[in-house]
Amino acid sequence: MQKSIERIAGDSEGVSYEFPVFRFTGTDKTAPSAYLQAALHAGELPGVVAIDALMPMLSRAEAEGRISGNMTIVPWANPIGRAQYLYGDHQGRFHLGTRTNFNRGFPRLAAPDLTLLPAHGTVDQRLKTRLLQLSIGHDIVLDLHCDDEGLAYLYVHTSLWPAMADCAAAMGVDAVMLWHEDPDGTFEGASIMPYQNVPPTSRASIGASPPPSNIAAYSMSTAPSPAPMPKGSTGCWWRAASSGIRRCPRLAASEGSSRRSKTSR
């Protein structure tokens, strides 16, 4: 495992922000690579706890040669929000300087080409640029979010369904929400949309990595989950507390948009 410290200069002299990045080296250069981050909304801490529990297992797996593809882990993705406290309350969802949601306003690239990323901007914009630099090029990207109370679910681009059904089943999530458009510049949208815009035959000419096969946002719930998602299931699933697991053949993007307003995205 290799650990590095990322530093983001603040908007005023003498102020800077730091966050650690951990990299695990895989044994197979052709295997899919993975990127995992938590606490983009800095007050959403269960994802940080989950990564803290995962790290020793990854270290043992790396030592035993059981990690196939390279992995990049960012346990604290938002040092700016982590430092924001107002009268004793943590204000980690919006940047106090720009009033922008930390999971909005990511650069929307026309292609997965890191040279297209902006080099300047406010401190929160520079953080978002750096997170994209770290994540783009990985085959699997997971962004961990949480809510005070709710169902555990995957937030998945429509192009990745039903391919992500095995991931949803392995995680035991209660719901899968499909989305198609990302007008707000969320992290998950900024991570996958550049690949949607470029034909597969053109990616090699710009030096882009293979298109991501499994990109999702995972919202972890602090509430118990009484019923896992059926193993090997396909389609779109959700669980109603009073009626067990149900299957819907399709969850439209508009429905996903109306529901996600109630979550911690």
GROMACS .gro file of C-alpha atoms in nm:
model
  265
    1MET     CA    1   0.000   0.000   0.000
    2GLN     CA    2   0.120   0.348  -0.085
    3LYS     CA    3  -0.008   0.653   0.100
    4SER     CA    4   0.016   1.007  -0.033
    5ILE     CA    5  -0.118   1.340   0.092
    6GLU     CA    6  -0.309   1.567  -0.143
    7ARG     CA    7  -0.293   1.940  -0.069
    8ILE     CA    8  -0.545   2.194  -0.193
    9ALA     CA    9  -0.451   2.561  -0.153
   10GLY     CA   10  -0.719   2.774   0.007
   11ASP     CA   11  -0.863   3.099  -0.124
   12SER     CA   12  -0.673   3.306   0.131
   13GLU     CA   13  -0.303   3.317   0.209
   14GLY     CA   14  -0.179   3.063   0.463
   15VAL     CA   15  -0.482   2.833   0.432
   16SER     CA   16  -0.463   2.487   0.276
   17TYR     CA   17  -0.650   2.157   0.301
   18GLU     CA   18  -0.515   1.802   0.301
   19PHE     CA   19  -0.658   1.456   0.250
   20PRO     CA   20  -0.493   1.113   0.224
   21VAL     CA   21  -0.498   0.885  -0.080
   22PHE     CA   22  -0.420   0.514  -0.049
   23ARG     CA   23  -0.318   0.301  -0.347
   24PHE     CA   24  -0.310  -0.078  -0.363
   25THR     CA   25  -0.118  -0.245  -0.643
   26GLY     CA   26  -0.285  -0.535  -0.822
   27THR     CA   27  -0.116  -0.845  -0.953
   28ASP     CA   28  -0.279  -0.832  -1.298
   29LYS     CA   29  -0.226  -0.523  -1.514
   30THR     CA   30  -0.518  -0.623  -1.736
   31ALA     CA   31  -0.765  -0.653  -1.445
   32PRO     CA   32  -1.023  -0.379  -1.383
   33SER     CA   33  -0.912  -0.098  -1.154
   34ALA     CA   34  -1.126   0.055  -0.880
   35TYR     CA   35  -1.170   0.392  -0.712
   36LEU     CA   36  -1.352   0.433  -0.380
   37GLN     CA   37  -1.424   0.755  -0.192
   38ALA     CA   38  -1.636   0.863   0.103
   39ALA     CA   39  -1.755   1.180   0.279
   40LEU     CA   40  -1.784   1.405  -0.026
   41HIS     CA   41  -2.060   1.545   0.191
   42ALA     CA   42  -1.823   1.579   0.481
   43GLY     CA   43  -2.077   1.514   0.755
   44GLU     CA   44  -2.178   1.175   0.612
   45LEU     CA   45  -1.944   0.957   0.815
   46PRO     CA   46  -2.065   0.594   0.783
   47GLY     CA   47  -1.875   0.563   0.455
   48VAL     CA   48  -1.556   0.667   0.633
   49VAL     CA   49  -1.620   0.404   0.900
   50ALA     CA   50  -1.680   0.141   0.631
   51ILE     CA   51  -1.351   0.224   0.458
   52ASP     CA   52  -1.170   0.218   0.793
   53ALA     CA   53  -1.294  -0.139   0.841
   54LEU     CA   54  -1.203  -0.229   0.482
   55MET     CA   55  -0.844  -0.102   0.487
   56PRO     CA   56  -0.690  -0.381   0.703
   57MET     CA   57  -0.857  -0.642   0.484
   58LEU     CA   58  -0.718  -0.479   0.169
   59SER     CA   59  -0.370  -0.462   0.323
   60ARG     CA   60  -0.379  -0.834   0.400
   61ALA     CA   61  -0.514  -0.916   0.055
   62GLU     CA   62  -0.239  -0.713  -0.110
   63ALA     CA   63   0.030  -0.884   0.098
   64GLU     CA   64  -0.109  -1.222  -0.006
   65GLY     CA   65  -0.133  -1.126  -0.373
   66ARG     CA   66  -0.513  -1.146  -0.378
   67ILE     CA   67  -0.580  -0.801  -0.530
   68SER     CA   68  -0.602  -0.837  -0.906
   69GLY     CA   69  -0.655  -0.478  -1.019
   70ASN     CA   70  -0.514  -0.152  -0.886
   71MET     CA   71  -0.724   0.028  -0.626
   72THR     CA   72  -0.732   0.393  -0.519
   73ILE     CA   73  -0.901   0.475  -0.187
   74VAL     CA   74  -0.995   0.825  -0.065
   75PRO     CA   75  -1.151   0.789   0.283
   76TRP     CA   76  -1.194   1.165   0.337
   77ALA     CA   77  -1.280   1.317  -0.001
   78ASN     CA   78  -1.369   1.661   0.132
   79PRO     CA   79  -1.125   1.826   0.374
   80ILE     CA   80  -1.290   2.164   0.311
   81GLY     CA   81  -1.628   2.052   0.436
   82ARG     CA   82  -1.464   1.858   0.716
   83ALA     CA   83  -1.324   2.186   0.852
   84GLN     CA   84  -1.653   2.377   0.834
   85TYR     CA   85  -1.815   2.420   1.174
   86LEU     CA   86  -2.061   2.693   1.264
   87TYR     CA   87  -2.157   2.739   1.628
   88GLY     CA   88  -2.072   2.377   1.698
   89ASP     CA   89  -2.263   2.233   1.403
   90HIS     CA   90  -2.087   2.057   1.118
   91GLN     CA   91  -2.159   2.226   0.783
   92GLY     CA   92  -2.014   1.972   0.542
   93ARG     CA   93  -2.278   1.960   0.269
   94PHE     CA   94  -2.236   2.306   0.110
   95HIS     CA   95  -1.922   2.516   0.073
   96LEU     CA   96  -1.974   2.818   0.295
   97GLY     CA   97  -1.778   3.040   0.056
   98THR     CA   98  -1.972   2.970  -0.263
   99ARG     CA   99  -2.293   2.814  -0.118
  100THR     CA  100  -2.245   2.527  -0.366
  101ASN     CA  101  -2.332   2.168  -0.282
  102PHE     CA  102  -2.008   1.969  -0.266
  103ASN     CA  103  -2.172   1.706  -0.491
  104ARG     CA  104  -2.271   1.958  -0.757
  105GLY     CA  105  -2.076   2.172  -1.001
  106PHE     CA  106  -1.816   1.913  -1.104
  107PRO     CA  107  -1.656   1.984  -1.443
  108ARG     CA  108  -1.854   1.814  -1.719
  109LEU     CA  109  -1.604   1.691  -1.976
  110ALA     CA  110  -1.677   1.612  -2.338
  111ALA     CA  111  -1.427   1.325  -2.325
  112PRO     CA  112  -1.229   1.137  -2.055
  113ASP     CA  113  -0.927   1.359  -2.118
  114LEU     CA  114  -0.770   1.505  -1.803
  115THR     CA  115  -0.615   1.793  -1.998
  116LEU     CA  116  -0.967   1.931  -2.041
  117LEU     CA  117  -1.007   1.988  -1.667
  118PRO     CA  118  -0.993   2.351  -1.551
  119ALA     CA  119  -0.673   2.458  -1.378
  120HIS     CA  120  -0.822   2.746  -1.176
  121GLY     CA  121  -1.127   2.829  -0.969
  122THR     CA  122  -1.238   2.861  -0.608
  123VAL     CA  123  -1.103   2.613  -0.355
  124ASP     CA  124  -1.409   2.388  -0.376
  125GLN     CA  125  -1.382   2.385  -0.755
  126ARG     CA  126  -1.015   2.291  -0.734
  127LEU     CA  127  -1.102   2.006  -0.496
  128LYS     CA  128  -1.361   1.875  -0.742
  129THR     CA  129  -1.109   1.890  -1.024
  130ARG     CA  130  -0.858   1.692  -0.820
  131LEU     CA  131  -1.112   1.425  -0.727
  132LEU     CA  132  -1.193   1.379  -1.094
  133GLN     CA  133  -0.824   1.353  -1.176
  134LEU     CA  134  -0.795   1.074  -0.920
  135SER     CA  135  -1.107   0.886  -1.031
  136ILE     CA  136  -1.122   0.911  -1.410
  137GLY     CA  137  -0.961   0.614  -1.580
  138HIS     CA  138  -1.079   0.356  -1.327
  139ASP     CA  139  -1.318   0.083  -1.436
  140ILE     CA  140  -1.515   0.080  -1.110
  141VAL     CA  141  -1.597   0.400  -0.922
  142LEU     CA  142  -1.792   0.399  -0.595
  143ASP     CA  143  -1.890   0.717  -0.412
  144LEU     CA  144  -2.025   0.644  -0.062
  145HIS     CA  145  -2.304   0.862   0.076
  146CYS     CA  146  -2.547   0.820   0.365
  147ASP     CA  147  -2.859   0.963   0.521
  148ASP     CA  148  -2.990   0.987   0.876
  149GLU     CA  149  -3.246   0.717   0.800
  150GLY     CA  150  -3.329   0.543   0.476
  151LEU     CA  151  -3.283   0.239   0.255
  152ALA     CA  152  -2.942   0.134   0.129
  153TYR     CA  153  -2.943   0.175  -0.248
  154LEU     CA  154  -2.730   0.201  -0.560
  155TYR     CA  155  -2.758   0.502  -0.789
  156VAL     CA  156  -2.663   0.372  -1.132
  157HIS     CA  157  -2.646   0.511  -1.484
  158THR     CA  158  -2.896   0.341  -1.714
  159SER     CA  159  -2.619   0.220  -1.946
  160LEU     CA  160  -2.482   0.003  -1.664
  161TRP     CA  161  -2.804  -0.182  -1.592
  162PRO     CA  162  -2.857  -0.477  -1.564
  163ALA     CA  163  -2.479  -0.530  -1.563
  164MET     CA  164  -2.467  -0.385  -1.210
  165ALA     CA  165  -2.721  -0.635  -1.077
  166ASP     CA  166  -2.446  -0.859  -0.941
  167CYS     CA  167  -2.291  -0.565  -0.754
  168ALA     CA  168  -2.630  -0.468  -0.610
  169ALA     CA  169  -2.692  -0.828  -0.500
  170ALA     CA  170  -2.346  -0.858  -0.344
  171MET     CA  171  -2.402  -0.538  -0.145
  172GLY     CA  172  -2.747  -0.650  -0.035
  173VAL     CA  173  -2.899  -0.312  -0.120
  174ASP     CA  174  -3.270  -0.250  -0.087
  175ALA     CA  175  -3.306  -0.037  -0.399
  176VAL     CA  176  -3.148   0.049  -0.731
  177MET     CA  177  -3.221   0.390  -0.883
  178LEU     CA  178  -3.140   0.447  -1.249
  179TRP     CA  179  -3.047   0.784  -1.392
  180HIS     CA  180  -2.973   0.906  -1.743
  181GLU     CA  181  -2.895   1.279  -1.745
  182ASP     CA  182  -2.684   1.486  -1.505
  183PRO     CA  183  -2.750   1.858  -1.552
  184ASP     CA  184  -2.616   1.948  -1.206
  185GLY     CA  185  -2.260   1.817  -1.245
  186THR     CA  186  -2.259   1.554  -0.971
  187PHE     CA  187  -1.947   1.349  -0.905
  188GLU     CA  188  -2.104   1.033  -1.043
  189GLY     CA  189  -2.216   1.215  -1.355
  190ALA     CA  190  -1.878   1.379  -1.409
  191SER     CA  191  -1.710   1.038  -1.370
  192ILE     CA  192  -1.911   0.852  -1.632
  193MET     CA  193  -2.058   1.103  -1.878
  194PRO     CA  194  -1.725   1.171  -2.056
  195TYR     CA  195  -1.723   0.804  -2.160
  196GLN     CA  196  -2.081   0.824  -2.278
  197ASN     CA  197  -1.986   1.106  -2.515
  198VAL     CA  198  -1.694   0.930  -2.684
  199PRO     CA  199  -1.735   0.633  -2.921
  200PRO     CA  200  -1.532   0.330  -2.807
  201THR     CA  201  -1.323   0.343  -3.125
  202SER     CA  202  -1.209   0.698  -3.046
  203ARG     CA  203  -1.097   0.648  -2.687
  204ALA     CA  204  -0.753   0.513  -2.770
  205SER     CA  205  -0.672   0.817  -2.986
  206ILE     CA  206  -0.708   1.053  -2.687
  207GLY     CA  207  -0.525   0.825  -2.447
  208ALA     CA  208  -0.837   0.746  -2.246
  209SER     CA  209  -0.863   0.438  -2.029
  210PRO     CA  210  -1.130   0.178  -2.106
  211PRO     CA  211  -1.485   0.296  -2.033
  212PRO     CA  212  -1.600   0.237  -1.675
  213SER     CA  213  -1.798  -0.082  -1.645
  214ASN     CA  214  -1.944  -0.027  -1.299
  215ILE     CA  215  -1.992   0.330  -1.178
  216ALA     CA  216  -2.240   0.396  -0.903
  217ALA     CA  217  -2.318   0.603  -0.598
  218TYR     CA  218  -2.401   0.397  -0.293
  219SER     CA  219  -2.608   0.551  -0.017
  220MET     CA  220  -2.558   0.371   0.312
  221SER     CA  221  -2.842   0.382   0.560
  222THR     CA  222  -2.814   0.405   0.936
  223ALA     CA  223  -3.144   0.216   0.956
  224PRO     CA  224  -3.145  -0.166   0.961
  225SER     CA  225  -3.211  -0.347   0.633
  226PRO     CA  226  -3.445  -0.640   0.702
  227ALA     CA  227  -3.438  -0.800   0.355
  228PRO     CA  228  -3.149  -0.834   0.108
  229MET     CA  229  -3.186  -0.792  -0.263
  230PRO     CA  230  -3.240  -1.129  -0.434
  231LYS     CA  231  -2.918  -1.293  -0.551
  232GLY     CA  232  -2.865  -1.263  -0.923
  233SER     CA  233  -3.168  -1.040  -0.971
  234THR     CA  234  -3.202  -0.810  -1.268
  235GLY     CA  235  -3.414  -0.510  -1.351
  236CYS     CA  236  -3.490  -0.233  -1.103
  237TRP     CA  237  -3.577  -0.327  -0.747
  238TRP     CA  238  -3.696  -0.147  -0.440
  239ARG     CA  239  -3.819  -0.259  -0.103
  240ALA     CA  240  -4.123  -0.114   0.071
  241ALA     CA  241  -4.108  -0.145   0.448
  242SER     CA  242  -4.456  -0.298   0.473
  243SER     CA  243  -4.472  -0.511   0.160
  244GLY     CA  244  -4.133  -0.678   0.112
  245ILE     CA  245  -3.929  -0.673  -0.207
  246ARG     CA  246  -4.095  -0.567  -0.528
  247ARG     CA  247  -3.973  -0.550  -0.883
  248CYS     CA  248  -4.040  -0.274  -1.131
  249PRO     CA  249  -3.939  -0.331  -1.495
  250ARG     CA  250  -3.806   0.020  -1.536
  251LEU     CA  251  -3.732   0.322  -1.319
  252ALA     CA  252  -3.740   0.634  -1.534
  253ALA     CA  253  -3.484   0.907  -1.485
  254SER     CA  254  -3.757   1.149  -1.382
  255GLU     CA  255  -3.868   0.915  -1.105
  256GLY     CA  256  -3.509   0.882  -0.986
  257SER     CA  257  -3.476   1.261  -0.981
  258SER     CA  258  -3.785   1.305  -0.766
  259ARG     CA  259  -3.670   1.041  -0.521
  260ARG     CA  260  -3.310   1.150  -0.487
  261SER     CA  261  -3.423   1.486  -0.348
  262LYS     CA  262  -3.512   1.293  -0.033
  263THR     CA  263  -3.169   1.134  -0.001
  264SER     CA  264  -2.826   1.265   0.087
  265ARG     CA  265  -2.698   1.315  -0.267
   0.00000   0.00000   0.00000
